[in-house]
Coordinates of C-alpha atoms in Angstrom, one line a residue:
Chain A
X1 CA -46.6 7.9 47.2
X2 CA -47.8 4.5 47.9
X3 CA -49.3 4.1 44.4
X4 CA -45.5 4.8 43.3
X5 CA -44.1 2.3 45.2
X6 CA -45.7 -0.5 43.6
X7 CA -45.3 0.6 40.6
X8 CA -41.6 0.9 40.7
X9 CA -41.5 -3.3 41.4
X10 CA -40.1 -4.5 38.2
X11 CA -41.2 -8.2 37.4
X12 CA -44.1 -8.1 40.2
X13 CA -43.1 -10.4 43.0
X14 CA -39.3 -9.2 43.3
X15 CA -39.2 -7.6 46.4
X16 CA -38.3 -4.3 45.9
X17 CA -34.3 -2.7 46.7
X18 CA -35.1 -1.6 50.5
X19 CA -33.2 1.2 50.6
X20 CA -35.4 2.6 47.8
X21 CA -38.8 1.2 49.7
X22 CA -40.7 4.3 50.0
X23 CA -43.2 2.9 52.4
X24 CA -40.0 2.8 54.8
X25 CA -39.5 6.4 55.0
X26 CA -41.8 8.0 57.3
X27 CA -40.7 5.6 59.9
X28 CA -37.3 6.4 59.0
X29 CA -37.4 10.0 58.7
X30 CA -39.5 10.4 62.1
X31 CA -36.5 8.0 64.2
X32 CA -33.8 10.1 62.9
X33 CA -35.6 13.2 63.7
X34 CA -36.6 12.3 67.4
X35 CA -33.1 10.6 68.2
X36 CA -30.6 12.8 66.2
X37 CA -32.8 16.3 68.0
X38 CA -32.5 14.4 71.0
X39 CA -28.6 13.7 70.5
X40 CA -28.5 17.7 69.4
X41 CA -29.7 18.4 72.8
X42 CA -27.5 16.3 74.9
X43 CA -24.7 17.5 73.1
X44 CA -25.1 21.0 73.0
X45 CA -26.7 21.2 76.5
X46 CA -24.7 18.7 78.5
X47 CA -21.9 16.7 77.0
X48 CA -19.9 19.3 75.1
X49 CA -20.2 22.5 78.0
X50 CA -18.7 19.5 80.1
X51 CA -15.4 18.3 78.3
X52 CA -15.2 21.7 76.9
X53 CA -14.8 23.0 80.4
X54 CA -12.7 19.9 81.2
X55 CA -10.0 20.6 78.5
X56 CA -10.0 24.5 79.7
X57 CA -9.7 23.9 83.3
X58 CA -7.0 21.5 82.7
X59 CA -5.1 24.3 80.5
X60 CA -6.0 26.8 82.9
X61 CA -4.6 24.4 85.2
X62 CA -1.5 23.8 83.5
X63 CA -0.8 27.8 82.9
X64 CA -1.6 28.4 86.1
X65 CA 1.0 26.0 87.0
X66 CA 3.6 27.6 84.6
X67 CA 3.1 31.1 85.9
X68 CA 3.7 30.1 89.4
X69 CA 6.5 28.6 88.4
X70 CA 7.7 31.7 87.0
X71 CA 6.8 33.8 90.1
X72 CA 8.8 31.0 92.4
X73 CA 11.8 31.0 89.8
X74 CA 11.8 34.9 90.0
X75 CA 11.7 35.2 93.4
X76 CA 14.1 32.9 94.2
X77 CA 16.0 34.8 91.8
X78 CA 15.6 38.3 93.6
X79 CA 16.3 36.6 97.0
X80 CA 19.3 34.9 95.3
X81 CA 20.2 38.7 94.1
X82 CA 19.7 40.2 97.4
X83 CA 21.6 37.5 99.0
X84 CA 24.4 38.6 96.5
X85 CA 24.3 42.3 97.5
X86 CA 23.9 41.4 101.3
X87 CA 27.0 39.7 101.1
X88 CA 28.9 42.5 99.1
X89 CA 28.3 44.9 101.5
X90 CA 29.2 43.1 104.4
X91 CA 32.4 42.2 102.8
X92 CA 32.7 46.2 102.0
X93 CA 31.4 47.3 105.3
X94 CA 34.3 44.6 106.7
X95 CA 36.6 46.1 105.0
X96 CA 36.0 49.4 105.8
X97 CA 35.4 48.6 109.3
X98 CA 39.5 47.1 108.9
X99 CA 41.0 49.9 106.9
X100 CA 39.3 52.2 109.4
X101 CA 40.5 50.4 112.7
X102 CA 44.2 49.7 110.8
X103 CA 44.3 53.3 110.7
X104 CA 43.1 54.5 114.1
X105 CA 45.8 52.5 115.7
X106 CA 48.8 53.7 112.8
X107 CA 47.6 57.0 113.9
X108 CA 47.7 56.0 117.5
X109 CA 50.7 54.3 117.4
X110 CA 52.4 57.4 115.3
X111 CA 51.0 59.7 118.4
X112 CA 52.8 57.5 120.9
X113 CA 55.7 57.0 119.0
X114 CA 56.1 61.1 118.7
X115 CA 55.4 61.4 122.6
X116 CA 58.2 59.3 123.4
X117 CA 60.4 60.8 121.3
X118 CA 59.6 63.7 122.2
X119 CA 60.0 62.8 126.4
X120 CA 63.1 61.0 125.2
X121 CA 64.3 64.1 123.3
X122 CA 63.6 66.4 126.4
X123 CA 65.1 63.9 128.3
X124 CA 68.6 63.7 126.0
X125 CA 68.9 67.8 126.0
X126 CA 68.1 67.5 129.8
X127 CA 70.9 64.9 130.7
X128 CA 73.2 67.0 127.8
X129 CA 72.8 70.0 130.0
X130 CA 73.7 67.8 133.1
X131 CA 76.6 66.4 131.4
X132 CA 77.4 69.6 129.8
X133 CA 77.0 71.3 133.4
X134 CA 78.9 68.4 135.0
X135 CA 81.8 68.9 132.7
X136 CA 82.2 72.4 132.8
X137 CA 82.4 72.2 137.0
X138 CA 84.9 68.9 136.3
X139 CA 86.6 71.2 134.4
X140 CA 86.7 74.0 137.1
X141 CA 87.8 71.5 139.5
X142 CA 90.7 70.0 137.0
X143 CA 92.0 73.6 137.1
X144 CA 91.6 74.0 140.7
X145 CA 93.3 70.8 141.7
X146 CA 95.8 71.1 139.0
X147 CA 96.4 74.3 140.2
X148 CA 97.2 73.1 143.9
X149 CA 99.3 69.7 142.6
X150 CA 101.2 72.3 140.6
X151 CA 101.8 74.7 143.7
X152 CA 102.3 71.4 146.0
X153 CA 105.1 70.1 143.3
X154 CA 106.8 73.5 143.0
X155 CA 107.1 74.2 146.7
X156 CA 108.4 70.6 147.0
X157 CA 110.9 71.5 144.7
X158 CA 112.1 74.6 145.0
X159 CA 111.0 74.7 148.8
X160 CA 108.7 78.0 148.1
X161 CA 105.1 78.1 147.3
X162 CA 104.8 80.3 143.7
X163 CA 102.1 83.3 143.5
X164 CA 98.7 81.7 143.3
X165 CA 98.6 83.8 140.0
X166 CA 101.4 82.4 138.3
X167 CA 100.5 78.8 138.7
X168 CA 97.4 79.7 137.9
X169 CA 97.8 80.8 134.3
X170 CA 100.3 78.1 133.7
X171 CA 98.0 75.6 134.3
X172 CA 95.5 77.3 132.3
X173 CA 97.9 77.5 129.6
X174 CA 98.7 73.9 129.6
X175 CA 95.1 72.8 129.8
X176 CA 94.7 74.8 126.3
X177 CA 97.3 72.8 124.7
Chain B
X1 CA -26.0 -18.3 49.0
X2 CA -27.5 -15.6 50.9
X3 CA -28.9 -12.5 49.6
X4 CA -26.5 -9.8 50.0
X5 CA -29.8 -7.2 49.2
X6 CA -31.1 -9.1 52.7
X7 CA -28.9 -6.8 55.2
X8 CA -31.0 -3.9 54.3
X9 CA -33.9 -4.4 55.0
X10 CA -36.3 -2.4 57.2
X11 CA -38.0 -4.8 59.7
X12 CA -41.1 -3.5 61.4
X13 CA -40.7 -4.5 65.7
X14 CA -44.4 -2.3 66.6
X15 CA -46.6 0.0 64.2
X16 CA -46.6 3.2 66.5
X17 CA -49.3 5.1 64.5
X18 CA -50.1 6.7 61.1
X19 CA -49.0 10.5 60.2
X20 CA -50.9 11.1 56.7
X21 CA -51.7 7.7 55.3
X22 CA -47.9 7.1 56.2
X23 CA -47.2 4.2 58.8
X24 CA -44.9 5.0 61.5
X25 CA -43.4 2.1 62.9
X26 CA -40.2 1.1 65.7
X27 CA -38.1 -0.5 63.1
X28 CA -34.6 -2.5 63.0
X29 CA -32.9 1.1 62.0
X30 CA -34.7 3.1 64.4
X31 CA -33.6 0.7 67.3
X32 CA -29.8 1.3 66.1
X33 CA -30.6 5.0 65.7
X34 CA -31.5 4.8 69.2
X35 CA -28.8 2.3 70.1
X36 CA -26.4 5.2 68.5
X37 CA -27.6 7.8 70.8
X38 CA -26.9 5.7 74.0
X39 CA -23.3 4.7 73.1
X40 CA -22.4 8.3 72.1
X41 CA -24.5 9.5 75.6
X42 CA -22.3 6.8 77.4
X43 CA -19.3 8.1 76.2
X44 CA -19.5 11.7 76.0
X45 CA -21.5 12.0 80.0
X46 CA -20.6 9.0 81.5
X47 CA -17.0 9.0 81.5
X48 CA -17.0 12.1 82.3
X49 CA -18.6 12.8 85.2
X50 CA -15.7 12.5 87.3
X51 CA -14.4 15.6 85.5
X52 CA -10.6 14.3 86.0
X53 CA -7.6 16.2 85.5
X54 CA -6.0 13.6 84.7
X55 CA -7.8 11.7 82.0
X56 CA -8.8 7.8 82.3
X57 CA -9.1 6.1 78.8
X58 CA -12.7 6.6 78.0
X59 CA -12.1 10.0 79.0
X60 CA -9.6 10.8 76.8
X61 CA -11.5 9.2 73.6
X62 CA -14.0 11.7 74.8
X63 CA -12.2 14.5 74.6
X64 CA -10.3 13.4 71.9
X65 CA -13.4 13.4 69.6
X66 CA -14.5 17.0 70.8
X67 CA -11.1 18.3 70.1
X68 CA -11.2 16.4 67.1
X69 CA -14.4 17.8 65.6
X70 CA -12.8 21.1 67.2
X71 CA -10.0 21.0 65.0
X72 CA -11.5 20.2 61.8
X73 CA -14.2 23.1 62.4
X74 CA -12.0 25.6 63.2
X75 CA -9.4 24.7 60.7
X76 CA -11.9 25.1 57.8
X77 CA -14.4 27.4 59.0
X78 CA -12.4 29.4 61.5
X79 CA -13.3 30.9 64.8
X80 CA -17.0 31.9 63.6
X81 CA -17.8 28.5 62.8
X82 CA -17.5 27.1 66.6
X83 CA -21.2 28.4 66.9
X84 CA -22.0 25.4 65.0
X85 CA -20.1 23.1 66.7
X86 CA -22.6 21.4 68.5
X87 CA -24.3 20.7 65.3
X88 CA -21.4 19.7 63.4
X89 CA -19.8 17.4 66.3
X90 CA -23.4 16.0 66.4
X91 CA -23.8 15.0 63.1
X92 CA -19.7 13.6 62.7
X93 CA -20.7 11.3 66.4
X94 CA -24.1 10.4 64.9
X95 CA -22.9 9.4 61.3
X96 CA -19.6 7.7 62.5
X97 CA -21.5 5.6 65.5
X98 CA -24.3 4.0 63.3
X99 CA -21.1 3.4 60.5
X100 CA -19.1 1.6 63.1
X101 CA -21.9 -0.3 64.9
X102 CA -23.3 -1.5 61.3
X103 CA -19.7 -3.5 61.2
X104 CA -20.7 -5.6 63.7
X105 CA -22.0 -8.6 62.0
X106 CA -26.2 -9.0 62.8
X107 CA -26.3 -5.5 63.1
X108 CA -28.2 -2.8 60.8
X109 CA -26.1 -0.1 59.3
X110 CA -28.7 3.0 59.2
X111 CA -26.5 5.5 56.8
X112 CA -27.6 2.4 54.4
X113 CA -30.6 4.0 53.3
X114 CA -30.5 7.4 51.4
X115 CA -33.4 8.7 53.1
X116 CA -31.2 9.1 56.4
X117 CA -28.4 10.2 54.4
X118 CA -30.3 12.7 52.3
X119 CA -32.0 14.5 55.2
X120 CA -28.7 14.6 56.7
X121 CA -27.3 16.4 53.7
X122 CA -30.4 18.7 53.4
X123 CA -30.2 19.6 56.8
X124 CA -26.8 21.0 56.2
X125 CA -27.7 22.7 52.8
X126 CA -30.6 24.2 54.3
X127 CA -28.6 25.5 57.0
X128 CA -26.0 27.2 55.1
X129 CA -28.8 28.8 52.6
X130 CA -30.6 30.4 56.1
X131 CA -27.8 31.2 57.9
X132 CA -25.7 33.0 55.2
X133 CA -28.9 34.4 53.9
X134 CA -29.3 35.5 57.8
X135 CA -25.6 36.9 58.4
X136 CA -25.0 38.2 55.0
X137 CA -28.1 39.2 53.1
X138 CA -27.8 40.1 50.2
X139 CA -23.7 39.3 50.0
X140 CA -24.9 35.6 50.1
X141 CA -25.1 35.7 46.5
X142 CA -21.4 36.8 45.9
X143 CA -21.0 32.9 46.7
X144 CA -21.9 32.6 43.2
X145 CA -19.7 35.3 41.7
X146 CA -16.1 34.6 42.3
X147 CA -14.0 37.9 42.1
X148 CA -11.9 38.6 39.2
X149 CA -13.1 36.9 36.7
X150 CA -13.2 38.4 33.0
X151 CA -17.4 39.9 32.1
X152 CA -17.5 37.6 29.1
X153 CA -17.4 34.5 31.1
X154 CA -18.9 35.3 34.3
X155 CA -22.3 34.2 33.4
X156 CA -20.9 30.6 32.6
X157 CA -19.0 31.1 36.2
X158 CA -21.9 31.6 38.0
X159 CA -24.3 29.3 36.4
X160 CA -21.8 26.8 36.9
X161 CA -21.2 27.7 40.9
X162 CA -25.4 27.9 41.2
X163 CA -25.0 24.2 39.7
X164 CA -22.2 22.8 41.5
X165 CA -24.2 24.3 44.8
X166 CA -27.5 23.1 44.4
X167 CA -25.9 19.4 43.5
X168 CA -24.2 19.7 46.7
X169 CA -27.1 17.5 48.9
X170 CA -27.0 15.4 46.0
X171 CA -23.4 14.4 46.2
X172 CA -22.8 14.7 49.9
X173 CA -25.6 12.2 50.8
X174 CA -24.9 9.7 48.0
X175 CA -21.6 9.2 48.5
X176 CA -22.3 8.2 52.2
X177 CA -25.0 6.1 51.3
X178 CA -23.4 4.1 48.2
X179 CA -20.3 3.8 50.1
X180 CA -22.1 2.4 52.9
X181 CA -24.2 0.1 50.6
X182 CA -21.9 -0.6 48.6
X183 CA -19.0 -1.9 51.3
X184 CA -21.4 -3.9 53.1
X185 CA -22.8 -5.6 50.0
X186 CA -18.9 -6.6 48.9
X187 CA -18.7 -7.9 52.7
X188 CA -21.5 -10.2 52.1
X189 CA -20.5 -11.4 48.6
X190 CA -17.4 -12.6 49.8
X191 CA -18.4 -13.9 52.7
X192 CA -21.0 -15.7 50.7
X193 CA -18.2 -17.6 48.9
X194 CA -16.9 -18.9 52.4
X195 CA -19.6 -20.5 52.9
X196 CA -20.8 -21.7 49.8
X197 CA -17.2 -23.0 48.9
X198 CA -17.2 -24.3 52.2
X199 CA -19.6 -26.7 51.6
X200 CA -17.9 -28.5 49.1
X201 CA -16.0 -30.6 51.4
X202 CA -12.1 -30.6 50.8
X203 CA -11.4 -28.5 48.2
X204 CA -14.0 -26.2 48.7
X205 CA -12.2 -25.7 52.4
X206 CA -9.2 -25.4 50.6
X207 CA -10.7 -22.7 48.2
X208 CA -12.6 -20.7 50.9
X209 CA -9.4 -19.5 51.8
X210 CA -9.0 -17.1 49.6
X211 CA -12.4 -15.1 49.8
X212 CA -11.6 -15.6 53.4
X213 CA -8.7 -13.8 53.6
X214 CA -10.1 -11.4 51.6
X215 CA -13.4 -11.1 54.0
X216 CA -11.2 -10.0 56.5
X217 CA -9.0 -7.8 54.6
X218 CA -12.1 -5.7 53.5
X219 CA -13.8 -5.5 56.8
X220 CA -10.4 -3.9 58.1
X221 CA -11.0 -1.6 54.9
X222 CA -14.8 -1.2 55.8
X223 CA -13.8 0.2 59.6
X224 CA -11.6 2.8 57.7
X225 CA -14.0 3.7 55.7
X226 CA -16.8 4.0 58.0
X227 CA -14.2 6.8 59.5
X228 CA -13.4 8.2 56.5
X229 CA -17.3 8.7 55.1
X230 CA -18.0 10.3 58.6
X231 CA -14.9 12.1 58.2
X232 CA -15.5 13.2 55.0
X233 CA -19.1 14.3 55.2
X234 CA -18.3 16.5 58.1
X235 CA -15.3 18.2 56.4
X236 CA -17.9 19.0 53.6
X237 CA -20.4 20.2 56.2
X238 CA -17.2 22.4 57.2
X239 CA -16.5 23.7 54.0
X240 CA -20.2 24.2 53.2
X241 CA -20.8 26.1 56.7
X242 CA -17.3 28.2 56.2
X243 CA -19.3 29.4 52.5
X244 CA -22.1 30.7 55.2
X245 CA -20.0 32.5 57.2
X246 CA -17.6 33.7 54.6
X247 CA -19.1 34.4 51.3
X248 CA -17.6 35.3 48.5
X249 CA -13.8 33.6 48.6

């Protein structure tokens, strides 16, 4: 290999193109072996596991991030939903509660109403009776007195009290009429 | 007007030792080999050992380049081929460091020199040959034989796919290398007008201009390219490794 490279020299004394300078190599060859092995090793070994596990952490990171996000959006989605149906039912159960109580005291107030006017019915026959009662003995009492302003009036005028009997059933005649 | 040839030169700093009659020396490309390894170390451990959440800038350039090298795996080789990711982000840091740094003016650019840039390449041919051999056996071969072609022309096919495959090292290494050489010579060209028009007193000052302008323009050109050459031999390595993994497409 040496012989080669001094025959290659054209003209004798030119120094010869170095990048075809044979006598160059070896050194060459052995430098590139040792430093690009040696930059193989801390690649592979150290640099590249390292920002490799950089990069991944920091998408880990970032889904990581994204799904808790989700979980906090869909909670606060449920809790606004349950917050939702809490506040249906208590407006049903208010309701309810009102339509139930409205009725209670209709009912109520439909019981009392009947009571009374049922007392006030008993109450009405009650003072008919009386007034029926007190009539009829007014009535008696018309025809009793009657009958003695009748008698008095006749005996004033004619000076003789009639039969009891006759001014009786004159009176009672008249009282029909 | 200095020699534009001069950039690329290997300069011995301490002969180490002989391996077979071959001298094994610290040299100007070793020390930016070694230089490479640091920054990409610095970068990819020491910003971050604070592990942040929240991403600092040097941080983020590091994980940007891992999801970077990530993607284009992934997107070309599929889920499978993250078992070579370490490999594959290696090689993208290694190639696109010692690109970048050999901007820097003073500086040695080591993907310069097709030895680096062919054992590079080999490193990934040999790869794909042992580890499709290794998952597929046998099945490796249908690599070769692409599915419904006509009988008649399938030999052609196939000695043409066996060609195209074993030039692959060929091509993937030179076209790092030449663009490499062949950007930083232009740099120097030009900038070697600058300053031998710029020692012509007025007009010379007034005609350096021009290759001045256009010194800058192609070092803003250069830093995409040293991208793109990184770029572009790992989306190859991609390709080549995806052709491991899933023969016969």
């Amino acid at each position: 290999m040496a012989t080669s490279a001094h025959t290659e020299v054209p003209g004798g004394g030119k120094p010869q193109f170095p990048p075809f300078n044979k006598d160059t190599f070896a050194s060459q060859l052995v430098w590139l072996a040792i430093t690009f092995v040696l930059l193989y090793l801390l690649m592979s070994r150290l640099a590249l596991p390292r920002v490799g596990g950089i990069i991944a952490a920091r998408s880990g990171q970032i889904a990581d991030d994204l799904a808790e996000a989700q979980r906090l959006k869909e909670e606060t989605e449920t809790a606004i939903a349950a917050y939702d149906k809490t506040m249906a039912d208590a407006r049903a159960n208010a309701q309810a509660i009102a339509a139930k109580t409205r009725d209670k005291l209709m009912a109520e107030a439909e019981e009392r109403r009947k009571s009374v006017e049922g007392r006030l019915n008993q109450k009405l026959e009650e003072a008919e009776k009386t007034i029926a009662a007190t009539k009829a003995a007014a009535m008696s009492n018309v025809a009793g007195i009657a009958t003695e302003a009748a008698s008095s009036i006749v005996e004033r005028l004619i000076g003789t009290a009639p039969a009891e009997k006759v001014v009786a059933d004159a009176v009672a005649d008249s009282l029909k009429r | 007007m200095a020699d534009p040839i001069q950039q690329f030169e290997i300069k011995k700093f301490v002969t180490l030792g002989h391996i077979g009659g071959h001298e094994i020396a610290f040299t100007n490309s070793a020390l930016f080999m070694v230089i490479a390894v640091a920054t990409i170390s610095l970068l990819m451990l020491g910003t971050t050992g604070r592990r942040a959440l929240v991403p600092g800038r040097m941080q983020s350039l590091a994980e940007l380049s891992y999801e970077f090298v990530a993607d284009t795996l992934k997107s070309s080789a599929g889920t499978e081929g993250m078992k070579f990711f370490p490999f594959v982000f290696t090689l993208f840091m290694f190639i696109l460091t010692v690109n970048m740094i050999g901007l820097i003016p003073g500086t040695f650019t080591v993907t310069s020199h097709i030895v680096v840039t062919a054992v590079l390449a080999l490193l990934v041919f040999f790869t794909v040959i042992i580890y499709g051999v290794y998952k597929n056996g046998f099945r490796f071969l249908k690599l070769f034989v692409p599915s419904g072609i006509p009988i008649y022309i399938l030999p052609l096919i196939v000695f043409i796919e066996v060609l195209s495959f074993l030039s692959r090292p060929i091509s993937h290494s030179v076209r790092l290398f030449a663009n490499m050489l062949a950007g930083h010579i232009t740099l120097k060209v030009f900038a070697g007008f600058v300053t031998m028009l710029g020692g012509m007193g007025v007009f010379g000052w007034l005609g350096a201009t021009l290759p001045l302008a256009l010194t800058v323009g192609l070092t803003a050109l250069e830093f995409l390219v040293a991208f793109l050459q990184a770029y572009v031999f790992t989306i190859l390595t991609c390709i080549y490794l995806n052709d491991a993994l899933h023969p016969g497409h």
